[in-house]
CSV table of N, CA, C and O in Angstrom, one decimal:
chain,number,residue,atom,x,y,z
A,1,UNK,N,146.0,152.0,50.1
A,1,UNK,CA,144.7,152.1,49.4
A,1,UNK,C,144.8,152.4,48.0
A,1,UNK,O,143.8,152.5,47.3
A,2,UNK,N,146.0,152.6,47.5
A,2,UNK,CA,146.3,152.9,46.1
A,2,UNK,C,145.6,154.1,45.6
A,2,UNK,O,145.1,154.2,44.5
A,3,UNK,N,145.5,155.2,46.4
A,3,UNK,CA,144.9,156.4,46.0
A,3,UNK,C,146.1,157.4,45.6
A,3,UNK,O,147.0,157.6,46.4
A,4,UNK,N,146.0,157.9,44.4
A,4,UNK,CA,147.1,158.7,43.9
A,4,UNK,C,147.2,160.0,44.8
A,4,UNK,O,146.2,160.6,45.2
A,5,UNK,N,148.4,160.4,45.0
A,5,UNK,CA,148.7,161.6,45.8
A,5,UNK,C,148.0,162.9,45.2
A,5,UNK,O,147.7,163.8,45.9
A,6,UNK,N,147.9,162.9,43.9
A,6,UNK,CA,147.3,164.0,43.2
A,6,UNK,C,145.8,164.3,43.6
A,6,UNK,O,145.3,165.3,43.4
A,7,UNK,N,145.2,163.2,44.2
A,7,UNK,CA,143.8,163.4,44.6
A,7,UNK,C,143.7,164.0,46.0
A,7,UNK,O,142.6,164.3,46.5
A,8,UNK,N,144.8,164.1,46.7
A,8,UNK,CA,144.9,164.6,48.0
A,8,UNK,C,145.0,166.2,48.0
A,8,UNK,O,145.6,166.7,47.1
A,9,UNK,N,144.4,166.8,48.9
A,9,UNK,CA,144.5,168.3,49.0
A,9,UNK,C,145.6,168.6,50.0
A,9,UNK,O,145.7,168.1,51.1
A,10,UNK,N,146.6,169.4,49.5
A,10,UNK,CA,147.7,169.7,50.4
A,10,UNK,C,147.3,170.6,51.5
A,10,UNK,O,146.5,171.5,51.3
A,11,UNK,N,147.8,170.4,52.7
A,11,UNK,CA,147.5,171.3,53.8
A,11,UNK,C,148.7,171.2,54.8
A,11,UNK,O,149.5,170.4,54.7
A,12,UNK,N,148.7,172.2,55.7
A,12,UNK,CA,149.8,172.3,56.6
A,12,UNK,C,149.4,171.8,58.0
A,12,UNK,O,150.1,172.1,59.0
A,13,UNK,N,148.3,171.1,58.1
A,13,UNK,CA,147.9,170.6,59.4
A,13,UNK,C,148.8,169.5,59.8
A,13,UNK,O,149.6,169.0,59.1
A,14,UNK,N,148.6,169.0,61.1
A,14,UNK,CA,149.4,167.9,61.5
A,14,UNK,C,148.5,167.1,62.5
A,14,UNK,O,147.4,167.3,62.7
A,15,UNK,N,149.1,166.0,63.0
A,15,UNK,CA,148.5,165.2,64.0
A,15,UNK,C,149.4,165.1,65.2
A,15,UNK,O,150.6,165.2,65.1
A,16,UNK,N,148.8,164.8,66.3
A,16,UNK,CA,149.6,164.6,67.6
A,16,UNK,C,149.3,163.2,68.1
A,16,UNK,O,148.3,163.0,68.7
A,17,UNK,N,150.2,162.3,67.8
A,17,UNK,CA,150.0,160.9,68.3
A,17,UNK,C,150.1,160.8,69.8
A,17,UNK,O,150.3,161.8,70.5
A,18,UNK,N,149.9,159.6,70.4
A,18,UNK,CA,149.9,159.5,71.8
A,18,UNK,C,151.2,159.8,72.5
A,18,UNK,O,151.2,160.1,73.7
A,19,UNK,N,152.3,159.8,71.8
A,19,UNK,CA,153.5,160.2,72.4
A,19,UNK,C,153.7,161.7,72.5
A,19,UNK,O,154.8,162.2,72.8
A,20,UNK,N,152.7,162.5,72.1
A,20,UNK,CA,152.6,163.9,72.2
A,20,UNK,C,153.6,164.7,71.3
A,20,UNK,O,153.8,165.9,71.5
A,21,UNK,N,154.2,164.0,70.3
A,21,UNK,CA,155.0,164.7,69.3
A,21,UNK,C,154.1,165.3,68.3
A,21,UNK,O,152.9,165.0,68.2
A,22,UNK,N,154.6,166.1,67.4
A,22,UNK,CA,153.8,166.7,66.3
A,22,UNK,C,154.3,166.1,65.0
A,22,UNK,O,155.4,166.1,64.7
A,23,UNK,N,153.4,165.5,64.2
A,23,UNK,CA,153.7,164.9,62.9
A,23,UNK,C,153.0,165.6,61.8
A,23,UNK,O,151.8,165.8,61.9
A,24,UNK,N,153.7,165.9,60.8
A,24,UNK,CA,153.0,166.5,59.6
A,24,UNK,C,152.2,165.4,58.8
A,24,UNK,O,152.4,164.2,59.0
A,25,UNK,N,151.4,165.8,57.9
A,25,UNK,CA,150.6,164.9,57.1
A,25,UNK,C,150.9,165.1,55.7
A,25,UNK,O,151.4,166.2,55.3
A,26,UNK,N,150.6,164.1,54.9
A,26,UNK,CA,150.8,164.2,53.4
A,26,UNK,C,149.7,165.0,52.7
A,26,UNK,O,150.0,165.6,51.7
A,27,UNK,N,148.5,165.0,53.3
A,27,UNK,CA,147.4,165.7,52.7
A,27,UNK,C,146.1,165.3,53.3
A,27,UNK,O,146.1,164.6,54.2
A,28,UNK,N,145.0,165.8,52.7
A,28,UNK,CA,143.7,165.5,53.1
A,28,UNK,C,142.9,165.0,52.0
A,28,UNK,O,143.0,165.5,50.8
A,29,UNK,N,142.1,164.0,52.2
A,29,UNK,CA,141.2,163.4,51.2
A,29,UNK,C,139.8,163.1,51.7
A,29,UNK,O,139.7,162.8,52.9
A,30,UNK,N,138.8,163.3,50.9
A,30,UNK,CA,137.4,162.9,51.3
A,30,UNK,C,137.0,161.6,50.6
A,30,UNK,O,137.2,161.5,49.4
A,31,UNK,N,136.5,160.7,51.4
A,31,UNK,CA,136.1,159.4,50.9
A,31,UNK,C,134.7,159.1,51.4
A,31,UNK,O,134.4,159.5,52.5
A,32,UNK,N,134.0,158.3,50.7
A,32,UNK,CA,132.7,157.8,51.1
A,32,UNK,C,132.9,156.6,52.0
A,32,UNK,O,133.6,155.7,51.6
A,33,UNK,N,132.3,156.6,53.2
A,33,UNK,CA,132.4,155.5,54.1
A,33,UNK,C,131.0,154.9,54.3
A,33,UNK,O,130.1,155.7,54.7
A,34,UNK,N,130.8,153.6,54.1
A,34,UNK,CA,129.5,153.0,54.3
A,34,UNK,C,129.6,152.1,55.5
A,34,UNK,O,130.5,151.3,55.7
A,35,UNK,N,128.7,152.3,56.4
A,35,UNK,CA,128.5,151.6,57.6
A,35,UNK,C,127.1,151.1,57.7
A,35,UNK,O,126.2,151.8,58.0
A,36,UNK,N,126.9,149.8,57.4
A,36,UNK,CA,125.5,149.3,57.3
A,36,UNK,C,124.8,150.0,56.2
A,36,UNK,O,125.3,150.2,55.1
A,37,UNK,N,123.6,150.6,56.5
A,37,UNK,CA,122.8,151.3,55.4
A,37,UNK,C,123.2,152.8,55.3
A,37,UNK,O,122.7,153.4,54.4
A,38,UNK,N,124.1,153.2,56.2
A,38,UNK,CA,124.5,154.7,56.2
A,38,UNK,C,125.8,154.9,55.4
A,38,UNK,O,126.8,154.2,55.6
A,39,UNK,N,125.7,155.8,54.5
A,39,UNK,CA,126.9,156.2,53.7
A,39,UNK,C,127.2,157.7,53.9
A,39,UNK,O,126.3,158.5,53.7
A,40,UNK,N,128.4,158.1,54.3
A,40,UNK,CA,128.7,159.5,54.6
A,40,UNK,C,130.1,159.8,54.0
A,40,UNK,O,131.0,158.9,54.0
A,41,UNK,N,130.2,161.0,53.5
A,41,UNK,CA,131.6,161.4,53.0
A,41,UNK,C,132.3,161.9,54.2
A,41,UNK,O,131.8,162.7,55.1
A,42,UNK,N,133.5,161.4,54.4
A,42,UNK,CA,134.4,161.7,55.5
A,42,UNK,C,135.7,162.3,55.0
A,42,UNK,O,136.2,161.9,54.0
A,43,UNK,N,136.2,163.2,55.8
A,43,UNK,CA,137.5,163.9,55.5
A,43,UNK,C,138.6,163.2,56.3
A,43,UNK,O,138.5,163.1,57.5
A,44,UNK,N,139.6,162.7,55.7
A,44,UNK,CA,140.7,162.0,56.3
A,44,UNK,C,142.0,162.8,56.1
A,44,UNK,O,142.3,163.3,55.1
A,45,UNK,N,142.8,162.8,57.2
A,45,UNK,CA,144.2,163.3,57.1
A,45,UNK,C,145.1,162.1,56.8
A,45,UNK,O,145.1,161.1,57.5
A,46,UNK,N,145.9,162.2,55.7
A,46,UNK,CA,146.7,161.1,55.3
A,46,UNK,C,148.1,161.3,55.9
A,46,UNK,O,148.7,162.3,55.7
A,47,UNK,N,148.6,160.3,56.6
A,47,UNK,CA,149.9,160.4,57.3
A,47,UNK,C,150.8,159.3,56.8
A,47,UNK,O,150.4,158.3,56.3
A,48,UNK,N,152.1,159.6,56.9
A,48,UNK,CA,153.1,158.6,56.6
A,48,UNK,C,154.0,158.3,57.8
A,48,UNK,O,155.0,158.9,58.0
A,49,UNK,N,153.4,157.5,58.7
A,49,UNK,CA,154.1,157.2,60.0
A,49,UNK,C,153.6,155.9,60.5
A,49,UNK,O,152.4,155.5,60.2
A,50,UNK,N,154.3,155.2,61.3
A,50,UNK,CA,153.9,154.0,61.9
A,50,UNK,C,152.8,154.3,63.0
A,50,UNK,O,152.9,155.2,63.7
A,51,UNK,N,151.8,153.4,63.0
A,51,UNK,CA,150.7,153.6,63.9
A,51,UNK,C,150.0,152.3,64.1
A,51,UNK,O,150.0,151.4,63.3
A,52,UNK,N,149.4,152.2,65.3
A,52,UNK,CA,148.6,151.0,65.6
A,52,UNK,C,147.3,151.0,64.9
A,52,UNK,O,146.6,150.0,64.9
A,53,UNK,N,146.9,152.1,64.3
A,53,UNK,CA,145.6,152.3,63.7
A,53,UNK,C,145.8,152.5,62.2
A,53,UNK,O,146.7,153.2,61.8
A,54,UNK,N,144.9,152.0,61.4
A,54,UNK,CA,144.9,152.4,59.9
A,54,UNK,C,143.9,153.5,59.7
A,54,UNK,O,144.0,154.2,58.7
A,55,UNK,N,142.9,153.6,60.5
A,55,UNK,CA,141.9,154.6,60.3
A,55,UNK,C,141.3,155.0,61.6
A,55,UNK,O,141.1,154.2,62.5
A,56,UNK,N,141.1,156.3,61.8
A,56,UNK,CA,140.5,156.9,63.0
A,56,UNK,C,139.3,157.6,62.7
A,56,UNK,O,139.3,158.5,61.8
A,57,UNK,N,138.1,157.2,63.2
A,57,UNK,CA,136.9,157.9,63.0
A,57,UNK,C,136.6,158.6,64.3
A,57,UNK,O,136.4,158.0,65.4
A,58,UNK,N,136.4,159.9,64.3
A,58,UNK,CA,136.3,160.7,65.5
A,58,UNK,C,134.8,160.9,65.9
A,58,UNK,O,133.9,160.4,65.3
A,59,UNK,N,134.6,161.7,66.9
A,59,UNK,CA,133.3,161.9,67.5
A,59,UNK,C,132.3,162.5,66.5
A,59,UNK,O,131.2,162.2,66.5
A,60,UNK,N,132.7,163.5,65.6
A,60,UNK,CA,131.8,164.0,64.7
A,60,UNK,C,131.2,162.9,63.8
A,60,UNK,O,130.0,162.9,63.5
A,61,UNK,N,132.0,162.0,63.3
A,61,UNK,CA,131.5,160.9,62.5
A,61,UNK,C,130.6,160.0,63.3
A,61,UNK,O,129.5,159.6,62.9
A,62,UNK,N,131.0,159.6,64.5
A,62,UNK,CA,130.2,158.7,65.4
A,62,UNK,C,128.9,159.4,65.7
A,62,UNK,O,127.8,158.7,65.6
A,63,UNK,N,128.8,160.7,66.0
A,63,UNK,CA,127.6,161.3,66.2
A,63,UNK,C,126.7,161.4,65.0
A,63,UNK,O,125.5,161.3,65.1
A,64,UNK,N,127.3,161.7,63.8
A,64,UNK,CA,126.5,161.9,62.6
A,64,UNK,C,125.9,160.6,62.2
A,64,UNK,O,124.8,160.6,61.6
A,65,UNK,N,126.5,159.5,62.5
A,65,UNK,CA,125.9,158.2,62.1
A,65,UNK,C,125.1,157.6,63.2
A,65,UNK,O,124.6,156.5,63.0
A,66,UNK,N,125.0,158.2,64.3
A,66,UNK,CA,124.3,157.8,65.5
A,66,UNK,C,124.8,156.4,66.0
A,66,UNK,O,124.0,155.6,66.4
A,67,UNK,N,126.1,156.2,65.9
A,67,UNK,CA,126.7,155.0,66.3
A,67,UNK,C,127.0,155.0,67.8
A,67,UNK,O,127.1,156.1,68.4
A,68,UNK,N,127.2,153.8,68.4
A,68,UNK,CA,127.6,153.7,69.8
A,68,UNK,C,128.9,153.0,69.8
A,68,UNK,O,129.0,151.8,69.3
A,69,UNK,N,129.9,153.6,70.3
A,69,UNK,CA,131.2,153.0,70.4
A,69,UNK,C,131.4,152.2,71.7
A,69,UNK,O,131.1,152.7,72.7
A,70,UNK,N,131.9,151.0,71.5
A,70,UNK,CA,132.2,150.1,72.7
A,70,UNK,C,133.7,149.9,72.7
A,70,UNK,O,134.3,149.2,71.9
A,71,UNK,N,134.4,150.5,73.7
A,71,UNK,CA,135.9,150.3,73.8
A,71,UNK,C,136.2,148.9,74.3
A,71,UNK,O,137.2,148.4,74.0
A,72,UNK,N,135.2,148.4,75.1
A,72,UNK,CA,135.4,147.1,75.7
A,72,UNK,C,135.4,146.0,74.5
A,72,UNK,O,136.3,145.1,74.5
A,73,UNK,N,134.5,146.2,73.6
A,73,UNK,CA,134.4,145.2,72.5
A,73,UNK,C,135.1,145.6,71.2
A,73,UNK,O,135.2,144.9,70.3
A,74,UNK,N,135.7,146.8,71.2
A,74,UNK,CA,136.4,147.4,70.1
A,74,UNK,C,135.5,147.3,68.8
A,74,UNK,O,135.9,146.9,67.7
A,75,UNK,N,134.2,147.7,69.0
A,75,UNK,CA,133.3,147.7,67.9
A,75,UNK,C,132.4,148.9,67.9
A,75,UNK,O,132.3,149.6,69.0
A,76,UNK,N,131.7,149.2,66.8
A,76,UNK,CA,130.7,150.2,66.7
A,76,UNK,C,129.3,149.5,66.5
A,76,UNK,O,129.2,148.6,65.8
A,77,UNK,N,128.3,150.0,67.1
A,77,UNK,CA,127.0,149.5,66.9
A,77,UNK,C,126.0,150.5,66.4
A,77,UNK,O,126.1,151.7,66.9
């Protein structure tokens, strides 16, 4: 996304991928996310590892935007 590392907040948190290992992160950044007419500031953990996902939006974001997740259709409504 071409965001300079100096804009990230350093932290010691990590993520636990599906293989149950523990991976460190590069930092945390807050970005505005627009979904239809709704725009919210979201906090993201920036990682440097291979993943099948580029972005994960968790339950707090889904609930705050009143979205409905469909795993069958891989979409949000």
